[in-house]
Amino acid sequence: MSDPDGAAAPTQDDRKLCDVLRAASRRIHDRSNSLVNARLIVLFTDRRLYGRALACFYHVFQALESALDACAKLPEMSRFAATLSPAGLYRTAGFEADLQFYLGDDWRQQVSNPSPAILAYTDHLVQLGAAQQVSALLAHAYTQHLALASGGQVIKRMARRHMQLPEDQGTAAFDYASSSPAALKAAFVGQLDAHGAALDAEAWDNMVHEHRLAFAHNNAIIRAFRLGWWPFFRGLFRLVPPMLHVTGVLLLAVLVYLLFFYQRGGAAATA
């Protein structure tokens, strides 16, 4: 997968690494946010549908955290021991608890056939781990783990409100027991900036590429996840005022009738 933004990577100067990563991914980050926001209102209409969507990124976090663990004993990973851990930013266990809640006891069987878009990303992460490409993996951790510690907290509040979740269930992927998400995020950013200070310009360029690549993979995964028409209409009904619901039903009935009439007419013409 080529550099998704197609822009020249910034040169290393007196800026901090995380500032460079943030600036370099602004456009593709905005596209990713638009994709997620357009689907959330639909996902919140059906707990099982939401669980299936969570499963897409369960595979990503599981692969990423396994790859990071494979590099954990390398000297350059020592400063991340507290933040990149189950007690810190790691999310695999939280995803598993949520999938148990949304999909039931056989959730592992239900999510055992990930899409080609998911496999393309997880295969890339596995390869980075096998090659011990620490800086590349840290760029993906910056993308994925900080997303859940930042915007993920908004998703958590929306999920609890729209799906009327039981207390302490359904949002484990966004819950942090040992510290606040903001504190973990700040700690990781500081550690990553310190890591970047010891790298040359080529390594920075590669981290920018991997950061953008993470967003491109995310967007491909989101696009590959099919919602269906009925959840879409349920989500649309939540967006319009209640007084317009009857009008919406009538318009939908007319649309279905016209589609049926069109299909009947086409069949008759070919008979």
XYZ file of N, CA and C in Angstrom:
813
model
N 0.865 -1.189 0.000
C 0.000 0.000 0.000
C 0.898 1.235 0.000
N 0.735 2.111 -1.003
C 1.582 3.283 -1.135
C 1.199 4.335 -0.111
N 2.037 5.391 -0.019
C 1.760 6.463 0.933
C 0.410 7.067 0.621
N -0.565 6.966 1.533
C -1.947 7.322 1.225
C -2.199 8.796 1.006
N -1.383 9.665 1.542
C -1.603 11.089 1.345
C -0.905 11.616 0.110
N 0.119 10.904 -0.345
C 0.827 11.332 -1.531
C 1.600 12.622 -1.336
N 1.806 13.047 -0.109
C 2.502 14.298 0.170
C 3.934 14.006 0.574
N 4.814 14.970 0.339
C 6.201 14.804 0.729
C 6.306 14.742 2.248
N 7.077 13.801 2.734
C 7.246 13.673 4.184
C 8.025 14.862 4.718
N 7.660 15.362 5.880
C 8.361 16.509 6.428
C 9.798 16.178 6.802
N 10.657 17.162 6.738
C 12.047 16.956 7.104
C 12.212 17.075 8.612
N 13.249 16.419 9.128
C 13.505 16.465 10.566
C 14.117 17.827 10.914
N 13.581 18.495 11.872
C 14.114 19.781 12.306
C 13.960 19.869 13.814
N 13.693 21.045 14.324
C 13.604 21.180 15.774
C 12.238 20.802 16.324
N 11.331 20.343 15.480
C 10.026 19.921 15.963
C 10.106 18.555 16.630
N 9.092 18.251 17.424
C 9.005 16.948 18.054
C 8.358 15.955 17.100
N 8.700 14.692 17.275
C 8.217 13.653 16.371
C 6.694 13.618 16.305
N 6.025 13.661 17.459
C 4.566 13.548 17.457
C 3.906 14.737 16.769
N 4.519 15.918 16.842
C 3.989 17.075 16.107
C 4.070 16.830 14.612
N 5.166 16.235 14.181
C 5.346 15.930 12.762
C 4.336 14.876 12.310
N 4.158 13.827 13.103
C 3.189 12.784 12.753
C 1.785 13.360 12.646
N 1.422 14.199 13.591
C 0.082 14.787 13.598
C -0.139 15.660 12.367
N 0.831 16.493 12.026
C 0.685 17.387 10.887
C 0.667 16.608 9.567
N 1.459 15.546 9.488
C 1.578 14.790 8.247
C 0.334 13.977 7.923
N -0.486 13.695 8.927
C -1.649 12.818 8.717
C -2.968 13.572 8.759
N -2.926 14.898 8.758
C -4.151 15.669 8.986
C -5.248 15.329 7.971
N -4.894 15.279 6.700
C -5.924 15.043 5.678
C -6.536 13.648 5.780
N -5.679 12.630 5.879
C -6.218 11.270 5.925
C -6.896 11.005 7.262
N -6.456 11.683 8.324
C -7.135 11.570 9.623
C -8.545 12.127 9.527
N -8.709 13.251 8.836
C -10.044 13.828 8.653
C -10.952 12.887 7.862
N -10.397 12.240 6.828
C -11.191 11.286 6.057
C -11.623 10.115 6.930
N -10.725 9.652 7.770
C -11.038 8.539 8.660
C -12.148 8.923 9.632
N -12.059 10.122 10.208
C -13.106 10.586 11.126
C -14.462 10.654 10.435
N -14.471 11.119 9.188
C -15.732 11.211 8.445
C -16.335 9.832 8.219
N -15.492 8.853 7.886
C -15.982 7.492 7.673
C -16.592 6.914 8.949
N -15.900 7.106 10.059
C -16.389 6.573 11.334
C -17.691 7.248 11.741
N -17.720 8.572 11.693
C -18.905 9.314 12.138
C -20.138 8.984 11.310
N -19.942 8.732 10.013
C -21.070 8.419 9.144
C -21.700 7.073 9.478
N -20.944 6.200 10.123
C -21.436 4.859 10.422
C -21.893 4.670 11.864
N -21.417 5.508 12.751
C -21.705 5.282 14.164
C -23.195 5.295 14.466
N -23.934 6.257 13.912
C -25.358 6.377 14.235
C -26.115 5.128 13.789
N -25.601 4.459 12.752
C -26.207 3.205 12.299
C -25.810 2.068 13.234
N -24.540 2.006 13.598
C -24.066 0.926 14.461
C -24.760 0.934 15.811
N -25.097 2.120 16.297
C -25.713 2.214 17.614
C -27.170 1.754 17.626
N -27.735 1.399 16.471
C -29.115 0.909 16.440
C -29.201 -0.582 16.743
N -28.068 -1.277 16.775
C -28.086 -2.737 16.909
C -26.825 -3.172 17.654
N -26.990 -3.716 18.834
C -25.826 -4.097 19.632
C -24.958 -5.145 18.945
N -25.594 -6.105 18.297
C -24.815 -7.145 17.633
C -24.048 -6.564 16.444
N -24.672 -5.664 15.726
C -23.987 -5.016 14.606
C -22.789 -4.224 15.124
N -22.984 -3.515 16.214
C -21.888 -2.768 16.824
C -20.778 -3.720 17.265
N -21.152 -4.864 17.829
C -20.160 -5.850 18.236
C -19.358 -6.377 17.063
N -20.028 -6.607 15.948
C -19.313 -7.072 14.758
C -18.342 -6.016 14.261
N -18.729 -4.752 14.361
C -17.825 -3.670 13.958
C -16.609 -3.603 14.886
N -16.849 -3.751 16.187
C -15.731 -3.779 17.140
C -14.752 -4.905 16.813
N -15.290 -6.035 16.370
C -14.441 -7.193 16.097
C -13.411 -6.892 15.014
N -13.747 -6.004 14.083
C -12.793 -5.651 13.025
C -11.501 -5.126 13.638
N -11.647 -4.255 14.625
C -10.452 -3.645 15.207
C -9.894 -4.451 16.373
N -10.652 -5.406 16.867
C -10.079 -6.380 17.795
C -8.925 -7.102 17.115
N -9.123 -7.521 15.880
C -8.062 -8.212 15.155
C -6.829 -7.316 15.003
N -7.059 -6.042 14.728
C -5.949 -5.106 14.543
C -5.165 -4.941 15.834
N -5.857 -4.670 16.941
C -5.164 -4.456 18.207
C -4.480 -5.718 18.702
N -5.087 -6.856 18.488
C -4.463 -8.111 18.894
C -3.145 -8.316 18.140
N -3.164 -8.076 16.829
C -1.950 -8.254 16.031
C -0.888 -7.224 16.400
N -1.309 -5.976 16.595
C -0.359 -4.915 16.929
C 0.288 -5.166 18.294
N -0.510 -5.512 19.281
C 0.038 -5.708 20.623
C 0.906 -6.968 20.700
N 0.566 -7.984 19.936
C 1.421 -9.174 19.872
C 2.771 -8.829 19.237
N 2.733 -7.998 18.187
C 3.978 -7.591 17.530
C 4.832 -6.723 18.459
N 4.189 -5.821 19.207
C 4.924 -5.006 20.171
C 5.537 -5.876 21.268
N 4.791 -6.862 21.738
C 5.308 -7.764 22.769
C 6.515 -8.560 22.262
N 6.517 -8.877 20.966
C 7.643 -9.617 20.402
C 8.932 -8.791 20.424
N 8.771 -7.477 20.531
C 9.938 -6.584 20.563
C 10.202 -6.024 21.955
N 9.457 -6.482 22.952
C 9.467 -5.844 24.269
C 10.830 -5.852 24.945
N 11.674 -6.843 24.659
C 12.963 -6.942 25.333
C 14.066 -6.142 24.647
N 13.744 -5.503 23.532
C 14.744 -4.681 22.854
C 14.991 -3.405 23.655
N 16.226 -2.907 23.686
C 16.545 -1.728 24.504
C 15.677 -0.518 24.197
N 15.358 -0.292 22.923
C 14.586 0.897 22.558
C 13.132 0.831 23.007
N 12.700 -0.328 23.475
C 11.327 -0.465 23.963
C 11.226 -0.269 25.480
N 12.332 -0.146 26.157
C 12.310 -0.127 27.618
C 11.514 1.053 28.170
N 11.577 2.216 27.515
C 10.870 3.393 28.042
C 9.354 3.260 27.918
N 8.888 2.304 27.109
C 7.455 2.124 26.890
C 6.862 1.000 27.739
N 7.636 0.462 28.670
C 7.203 -0.722 29.426
C 5.892 -0.491 30.168
N 5.693 0.702 30.698
C 4.477 0.965 31.469
C 3.300 1.348 30.589
N 3.545 2.129 29.551
C 2.428 2.606 28.723
C 1.940 1.545 27.743
N 2.850 0.834 27.112
C 2.456 -0.209 26.163
C 2.408 -1.542 26.895
N 1.354 -1.702 27.662
C 1.175 -2.885 28.505
C -0.310 -3.048 28.792
N -0.730 -4.221 29.283
C -2.148 -4.410 29.635
C -2.637 -3.426 30.689
N -1.749 -2.962 31.560
C -2.152 -1.987 32.582
C -2.154 -0.564 32.044
N -1.654 -0.391 30.816
C -1.588 0.926 30.208
C -2.528 1.068 29.028
N -1.957 1.227 27.841
C -2.749 1.510 26.646
C -3.267 0.266 25.926
N -2.768 -0.909 26.245
C -3.201 -2.115 25.537
C -4.715 -2.303 25.671
N -5.334 -2.747 24.566
C -6.795 -2.827 24.509
C -7.339 -4.213 24.209
N -6.503 -5.196 23.930
C -7.005 -6.507 23.513
C -7.983 -7.094 24.525
N -7.640 -7.076 25.797
C -8.525 -7.658 26.821
C -9.858 -6.914 26.872
N -9.832 -5.607 26.699
C -11.074 -4.833 26.689
C -11.956 -5.199 25.512
N -11.363 -5.346 24.343
C -12.136 -5.782 23.174
C -12.765 -7.147 23.433
N -12.014 -8.047 24.018
C -12.537 -9.395 24.265
C -13.729 -9.357 25.210
N -13.659 -8.526 26.251
C -14.789 -8.400 27.174
C -16.015 -7.835 26.459
N -15.801 -6.855 25.599
C -16.923 -6.262 24.862
C -17.526 -7.249 23.871
N -16.698 -8.006 23.191
C -17.216 -8.978 22.224
C -18.003 -10.082 22.923
N -17.559 -10.466 24.104
C -18.336 -11.413 24.906
C -19.707 -10.836 25.229
N -19.737 -9.572 25.584
C -21.000 -8.917 25.937
C -21.928 -8.795 24.723
N -21.414 -8.359 23.593
C -22.266 -8.089 22.431
C -22.613 -9.327 21.617
N -21.677 -10.278 21.518
C -21.880 -11.416 20.616
C -22.112 -12.735 21.336
N -21.843 -12.806 22.624
C -22.103 -14.034 23.362
C -20.883 -14.918 23.514
N -21.101 -16.094 24.111
C -20.004 -16.989 24.463
C -19.226 -17.504 23.249
N -19.875 -17.585 22.107
C -19.189 -18.111 20.924
C -18.629 -16.995 20.045
N -18.298 -15.862 20.648
C -17.860 -14.717 19.864
C -16.600 -15.008 19.058
N -15.701 -15.823 19.589
C -14.472 -16.114 18.848
C -14.782 -16.809 17.523
N -15.744 -17.714 17.551
C -16.138 -18.392 16.320
C -16.779 -17.410 15.351
N -17.562 -16.476 15.866
C -18.249 -15.514 15.014
C -17.294 -14.553 14.311
N -16.148 -14.290 14.906
C -15.220 -13.313 14.320
C -13.984 -13.988 13.729
N -14.083 -15.274 13.461
C -12.915 -16.049 13.030
C -12.612 -15.933 11.544
N -13.413 -15.156 10.810
C -13.188 -15.034 9.368
C -13.074 -13.553 8.993
N -11.959 -12.911 9.356
C -11.819 -11.481 9.086
C -11.768 -11.178 7.592
N -12.151 -9.970 7.237
C -12.195 -9.550 5.841
C -10.782 -9.441 5.270
N -10.669 -9.458 3.938
C -9.342 -9.250 3.319
C -8.693 -7.938 3.751
N -9.495 -6.902 3.975
C -8.935 -5.622 4.413
C -8.291 -5.749 5.789
N -8.931 -6.497 6.685
C -8.350 -6.721 8.019
C -7.078 -7.544 7.898
N -7.118 -8.600 7.105
C -5.951 -9.472 6.966
C -4.765 -8.726 6.360
N -5.036 -7.811 5.425
C -3.944 -7.040 4.835
C -3.212 -6.238 5.902
N -3.974 -5.684 6.843
C -3.357 -4.885 7.905
C -2.661 -5.769 8.937
N -3.348 -6.795 9.401
C -2.741 -7.640 10.432
C -1.503 -8.360 9.903
N -1.516 -8.757 8.640
C -0.328 -9.386 8.059
C 0.851 -8.417 8.060
N 0.570 -7.158 7.755
C 1.630 -6.144 7.773
C 2.204 -5.982 9.179
N 1.343 -5.954 10.178
C 1.801 -5.813 11.566
C 2.618 -7.026 12.003
N 2.175 -8.206 11.617
C 2.922 -9.424 11.945
C 4.324 -9.356 11.337
N 4.410 -8.899 10.087
C 5.709 -8.790 9.416
C 6.616 -7.779 10.121
N 6.052 -6.657 10.566
C 6.846 -5.665 11.299
C 7.370 -6.247 12.606
N 6.534 -7.023 13.286
C 6.969 -7.640 14.527
C 8.059 -8.666 14.297
N 7.897 -9.485 13.260
C 8.896 -10.515 12.964
C 10.241 -9.884 12.607
N 10.199 -8.735 11.944
C 11.429 -8.034 11.561
C 11.932 -7.100 12.658
N 11.204 -7.045 13.781
C 11.547 -6.173 14.914
C 11.719 -4.721 14.487
N 10.783 -4.268 13.678
C 10.769 -2.879 13.226
C 10.082 -2.026 14.290
N 10.815 -1.711 15.332
C 10.246 -1.060 16.508
C 9.625 0.291 16.164
N 10.353 1.138 15.468
C 9.841 2.480 15.181
C 8.567 2.424 14.343
N 8.514 1.506 13.380
C 7.309 1.361 12.568
C 6.127 0.929 13.430
N 6.354 -0.025 14.317
C 5.280 -0.476 15.206
C 4.823 0.643 16.142
N 5.763 1.448 16.609
C 5.393 2.563 17.479
C 4.540 3.585 16.734
N 4.783 3.757 15.444
C 3.942 4.652 14.652
C 2.511 4.129 14.584
N 2.354 2.817 14.470
C 1.013 2.228 14.461
C 0.373 2.319 15.843
N 1.168 2.131 16.891
C 0.627 2.285 18.247
C 0.174 3.720 18.480
N 0.943 4.680 17.996
C 0.556 6.089 18.105
C -0.795 6.316 17.434
N -0.994 5.709 16.280
C -2.250 5.873 15.547
C -3.403 5.195 16.273
N -3.239 3.930 16.605
C -4.355 3.133 17.106
C -4.636 3.368 18.592
N -3.633 3.291 19.410
C -3.870 3.379 20.851
C -4.284 4.781 21.278
N -3.704 5.793 20.659
C -4.112 7.148 21.035
C -5.487 7.491 20.478
N -5.911 6.818 19.416
C -7.273 7.036 18.914
C -8.298 6.619 19.960
N -8.066 5.492 20.616
C -9.012 5.032 21.636
C -8.932 5.865 22.906
N -7.738 6.385 23.196
C -7.589 7.229 24.383
C -8.117 8.640 24.150
N -8.335 9.019 22.896
C -8.821 10.371 22.570
C -10.261 10.303 22.079
N -10.437 10.175 20.762
C -11.784 10.115 20.203
C -12.585 8.929 20.684
N -11.901 7.870 21.096
C -12.607 6.702 21.615
C -13.429 7.011 22.849
N -13.028 8.027 23.591
C -13.804 8.390 24.786
C -15.137 9.029 24.404
N -15.166 9.713 23.262
C -16.431 10.257 22.746
C -17.338 9.114 22.299
N -16.754 8.133 21.588
C -17.523 6.968 21.155
C -18.088 6.227 22.360
N -17.304 6.123 23.410
C -17.761 5.453 24.629
C -19.017 6.119 25.179
N -18.997 7.431 25.295
C -20.161 8.145 25.838
C -21.370 8.009 24.910
N -21.137 8.072 23.606
C -22.237 7.924 22.652
C -22.831 6.523 22.718
N -21.968 5.514 22.803
C -22.444 4.129 22.861
C -23.295 3.906 24.094
N -22.852 4.418 25.231
C -23.604 4.222 26.469
C -24.965 4.909 26.388
N -24.997 6.093 25.770
C -26.252 6.830 25.693
C -27.210 6.213 24.675
N -26.733 5.949 23.468
C -27.628 5.496 22.410
C -28.074 4.048 22.588
N -27.202 3.192 23.113
C -27.561 1.783 23.263
C -28.032 1.449 24.672
N -28.088 2.453 25.537
C -28.584 2.277 26.903
C -27.936 1.051 27.561
N -26.631 1.083 27.630
C -25.865 -0.063 28.113
C -25.948 -0.199 29.627
N -25.877 -1.445 30.125
C -25.788 -1.644 31.579
C -24.505 -1.001 32.115
N -24.539 -0.618 33.355
C -23.363 0.015 33.949
C -22.173 -0.951 33.934
N -21.023 -0.430 33.532
C -19.768 -1.198 33.520
C -19.769 -2.343 32.510
N -20.597 -2.273 31.491
C -20.574 -3.292 30.439
C -20.663 -2.629 29.073
N -19.967 -3.218 28.120
C -20.100 -2.791 26.738
C -19.100 -1.758 26.253
N -18.286 -1.199 27.138
C -17.303 -0.199 26.707
C -15.922 -0.476 27.300
N -15.606 -1.729 27.547
C -14.322 -2.083 28.158
C -13.142 -1.685 27.275
N -13.336 -1.679 25.960
C -12.250 -1.297 25.053
C -11.825 0.149 25.253
N -12.700 0.947 25.856
C -12.411 2.368 26.054
C -12.177 2.712 27.527
N -12.154 1.704 28.389
C -11.978 1.924 29.825
C -10.519 1.720 30.213
N -10.024 2.596 31.063
C -8.640 2.519 31.536
C -8.668 2.486 33.058
N -8.219 1.363 33.621
C -8.348 1.163 35.068
C -7.231 1.822 35.862
N -6.014 1.785 35.327
C -4.866 2.201 36.131
C -4.598 3.694 36.093
N -5.052 4.378 35.060
C -4.776 5.801 34.914
C -5.815 6.392 33.980
N -5.868 7.715 33.899
C -6.808 8.349 32.985
C -6.285 8.240 31.555
N -7.185 8.189 30.562
C -6.726 8.157 29.166
C -5.824 9.338 28.829
N -6.148 10.522 29.340
C -5.341 11.709 29.044
C -3.927 11.570 29.589
N -3.802 11.011 30.796
C -2.471 10.840 31.390
C -1.647 9.810 30.619
N -2.282 8.707 30.225
C -1.580 7.697 29.440
C -1.160 8.247 28.085
N -2.043 9.018 27.474
C -1.726 9.620 26.184
C -0.533 10.559 26.307
N -0.544 11.420 27.321
C 0.553 12.367 27.517
C 1.868 11.640 27.773
N 1.814 10.575 28.569
C 3.029 9.819 28.868
C 3.594 9.171 27.612
N 2.720 8.569 26.807
C 3.189 7.903 25.590
C 3.751 8.912 24.595
N 3.095 10.055 24.436
C 3.593 11.084 23.521
C 4.983 11.544 23.945
N 5.179 11.765 25.231
C 6.503 12.155 25.708
C 7.544 11.092 25.439
N 7.187 9.832 25.654
C 8.120 8.737 25.400
C 8.439 8.614 23.912
N 7.429 8.792 23.065
C 7.663 8.676 21.630
C 8.513 9.839 21.118
N 8.295 11.023 21.648
C 9.145 12.148 21.272
C 10.601 11.886 21.662
N 10.808 11.305 22.855
C 12.167 10.970 23.285
C 12.777 9.903 22.376
N 11.969 8.939 21.972
C 12.431 7.920 21.024
C 12.825 8.574 19.700
N 12.006 9.490 19.219
C 12.280 10.139 17.946
C 13.523 11.003 17.958
N 13.873 11.562 19.112
C 15.041 12.438 19.194
C 16.337 11.706 18.871
N 16.320 10.380 19.015
C 17.525 9.593 18.752
C 17.561 9.040 17.324
N 16.556 9.363 16.512
C 16.459 8.806 15.162
C 16.922 9.812 14.111
N 17.316 9.286 12.961
C 17.709 10.174 11.864
C 16.502 10.496 10.987
N 16.714 11.323 9.989
C 15.623 11.803 9.144
C 14.949 10.666 8.383
N 15.730 9.690 7.948
C 15.142 8.555 7.217
C 14.178 7.775 8.101
N 14.537 7.586 9.357
C 13.655 6.870 10.289
C 12.381 7.673 10.537
N 12.491 8.985 10.631
C 11.298 9.820 10.783
C 10.381 9.677 9.573
N 10.982 9.716 8.388
C 10.186 9.576 7.165
C 9.434 8.249 7.147
N 10.112 7.190 7.582
C 9.469 5.876 7.603
C 8.329 5.833 8.621
N 8.505 6.495 9.759
C 7.434 6.524 10.763
C 6.236 7.319 10.255
N 6.497 8.412 9.539
C 5.399 9.170 8.927
C 4.644 8.290 7.941
N 5.386 7.542 7.138
C 4.751 6.640 6.167
C 3.893 5.593 6.872
N 4.410 4.977 7.926
C 3.649 3.947 8.632
C 2.431 4.541 9.338
N 2.562 5.741 9.848
C 1.427 6.411 10.497
C 0.305 6.644 9.496
N 0.641 7.175 8.333
C -0.367 7.380 7.286
C -0.944 6.055 6.816
N -0.069 5.054 6.733
C -0.500 3.728 6.289
C -1.523 3.141 7.255
N -1.342 3.380 8.540
C -2.303 2.891 9.532
C -3.685 3.468 9.262
N -3.761 4.753 8.975
C -5.053 5.362 8.651
C -5.637 4.775 7.369
N -4.784 4.547 6.378
C -5.274 3.976 5.114
C -5.851 2.581 5.344
N -5.181 1.776 6.147
C -5.713 0.449 6.473
C -7.022 0.568 7.254
N -7.064 1.467 8.221
C -8.304 1.682 8.975
C -9.462 2.004 8.040
N -9.218 2.922 7.111
C -10.285 3.347 6.199
C -10.740 2.196 5.309
N -9.793 1.374 4.871
C -10.157 0.214 4.043
C -11.007 -0.772 4.838
N -10.675 -0.973 6.095
C -11.449 -1.879 6.957
C -12.861 -1.342 7.156
N -12.969 -0.050 7.410
C -14.286 0.563 7.633
C -15.141 0.459 6.373
N -14.556 0.731 5.218
C -15.316 0.655 3.958
C -15.774 -0.770 3.663
N -14.975 -1.743 4.071
C -15.309 -3.144 3.772
C -16.414 -3.686 4.672
N -16.713 -2.985 5.758
C -17.733 -3.458 6.689
C -19.110 -3.041 6.190
N -19.939 -4.014 5.828
C -21.253 -3.744 5.242
C -22.300 -3.559 6.333
N -23.076 -2.501 6.197
C -24.083 -2.189 7.210
C -25.457 -2.749 6.874
N -25.838 -2.753 5.609
C -27.182 -3.182 5.233
C -28.158 -2.018 5.264
N -29.280 -2.175 4.556
C -30.244 -1.081 4.421
C -31.071 -0.862 5.677
N -31.488 -1.926 6.340
C -32.378 -1.746 7.481
C -31.700 -0.990 8.628
N -30.478 -1.362 9.024
C -29.808 -0.548 10.042
C -29.607 0.894 9.593
N -29.373 1.081 8.291
C -29.198 2.446 7.781
C -30.460 3.275 8.002
N -31.619 2.695 7.672
C -32.871 3.432 7.841
C -33.180 3.670 9.318
N -32.851 2.708 10.167
C -33.062 2.927 11.601
C -32.192 4.074 12.104
N -30.959 4.114 11.631
C -30.090 5.214 12.024
C -30.574 6.541 11.500
N -31.101 6.538 10.273
C -31.636 7.763 9.693
C -32.823 8.264 10.493
N -33.672 7.365 10.950
C -34.834 7.764 11.747
C -34.415 8.417 13.053
N -33.279 7.999 13.580
C -32.809 8.617 14.820
C -32.341 10.047 14.592
N -31.972 10.359 13.364
C -31.460 11.684 13.064
C -32.555 12.711 12.829
N -33.723 12.262 12.390
C -34.783 13.205 12.049
C -35.708 13.380 13.251
N -36.356 14.547 13.368
C -37.282 14.784 14.476
C -38.440 13.794 14.450
N -38.986 13.408 15.612
C -40.092 12.445 15.663
C -41.283 12.857 14.824
N -41.555 14.160 14.718
C -42.727 14.610 13.955
C -42.604 14.286 12.470
N -41.391 14.010 12.018
C -41.188 13.691 10.609
C -41.132 12.192 10.344
N -41.250 11.380 11.400
C -41.143 9.936 11.217
C -42.233 9.396 10.295
N -43.473 9.867 10.457
C -44.567 9.383 9.603
C -44.295 9.721 8.151
N -43.815 10.931 7.916
C -43.467 11.321 6.546
C -42.376 10.411 5.998
N -41.403 10.083 6.841
C -40.330 9.206 6.406
C -40.825 7.821 6.044
N -41.747 7.287 6.842
C -42.313 5.970 6.549
C -43.056 5.990 5.225
N -43.832 7.037 4.991
C -44.585 7.148 3.738
C -43.642 7.234 2.542
N -42.582 8.032 2.682
C -41.626 8.139 1.586
C -40.934 6.805 1.329
N -40.630 6.085 2.396
C -40.008 4.777 2.239
C -40.958 3.811 1.547
N -42.247 3.846 1.923
C -43.236 2.976 1.285
C -43.343 3.286 -0.207
N -43.359 4.570 -0.549
C -43.417 4.964 -1.962
C -42.189 4.464 -2.703
N -41.025 4.602 -2.075
C -39.791 4.147 -2.706
C -39.820 2.647 -2.961
N -40.257 1.871 -1.953
C -40.338 0.419 -2.120
C -41.315 0.059 -3.227
N -42.476 0.752 -3.268
C -43.471 0.496 -4.305
C -42.896 0.782 -5.684
N -42.215 1.905 -5.833
C -41.657 2.273 -7.132
C -40.608 1.268 -7.577
N -39.783 0.821 -6.623
C -38.784 -0.189 -6.971
C -39.446 -1.481 -7.411
N -40.497 -1.891 -6.678
C -41.220 -3.107 -7.036
C -41.876 -2.962 -8.405
N -42.508 -1.804 -8.632
C -43.173 -1.557 -9.908
C -42.165 -1.571 -11.052
N -40.995 -0.968 -10.810
C -39.964 -0.912 -11.834
C -39.480 -2.314 -12.182
N -39.275 -3.145 -11.136
C -38.821 -4.512 -11.375
C -39.865 -5.331 -12.118
N -41.161 -5.144 -11.763
C -42.232 -5.854 -12.447
C -42.309 -5.431 -13.907
N -42.155 -4.107 -14.117
C -42.211 -3.604 -15.481
C -41.053 -4.109 -16.323
N -39.869 -4.174 -15.703
C -38.710 -4.670 -16.448
C -38.863 -6.128 -16.784
N -39.428 -6.909 -15.824
C -39.635 -8.341 -16.070
C -40.640 -8.550 -17.189
N -41.706 -7.734 -17.203
C -42.729 -7.872 -18.241
C -42.166 -7.530 -19.602
N -41.280 -6.539 -19.634
C -40.707 -6.113 -20.927
C -39.815 -7.171 -21.523
N -39.201 -7.983 -20.671
C -38.293 -9.003 -21.176
C -38.978 -10.342 -21.407
N -40.273 -10.422 -21.003
C -40.996 -11.689 -21.128
C -41.354 -11.961 -22.593
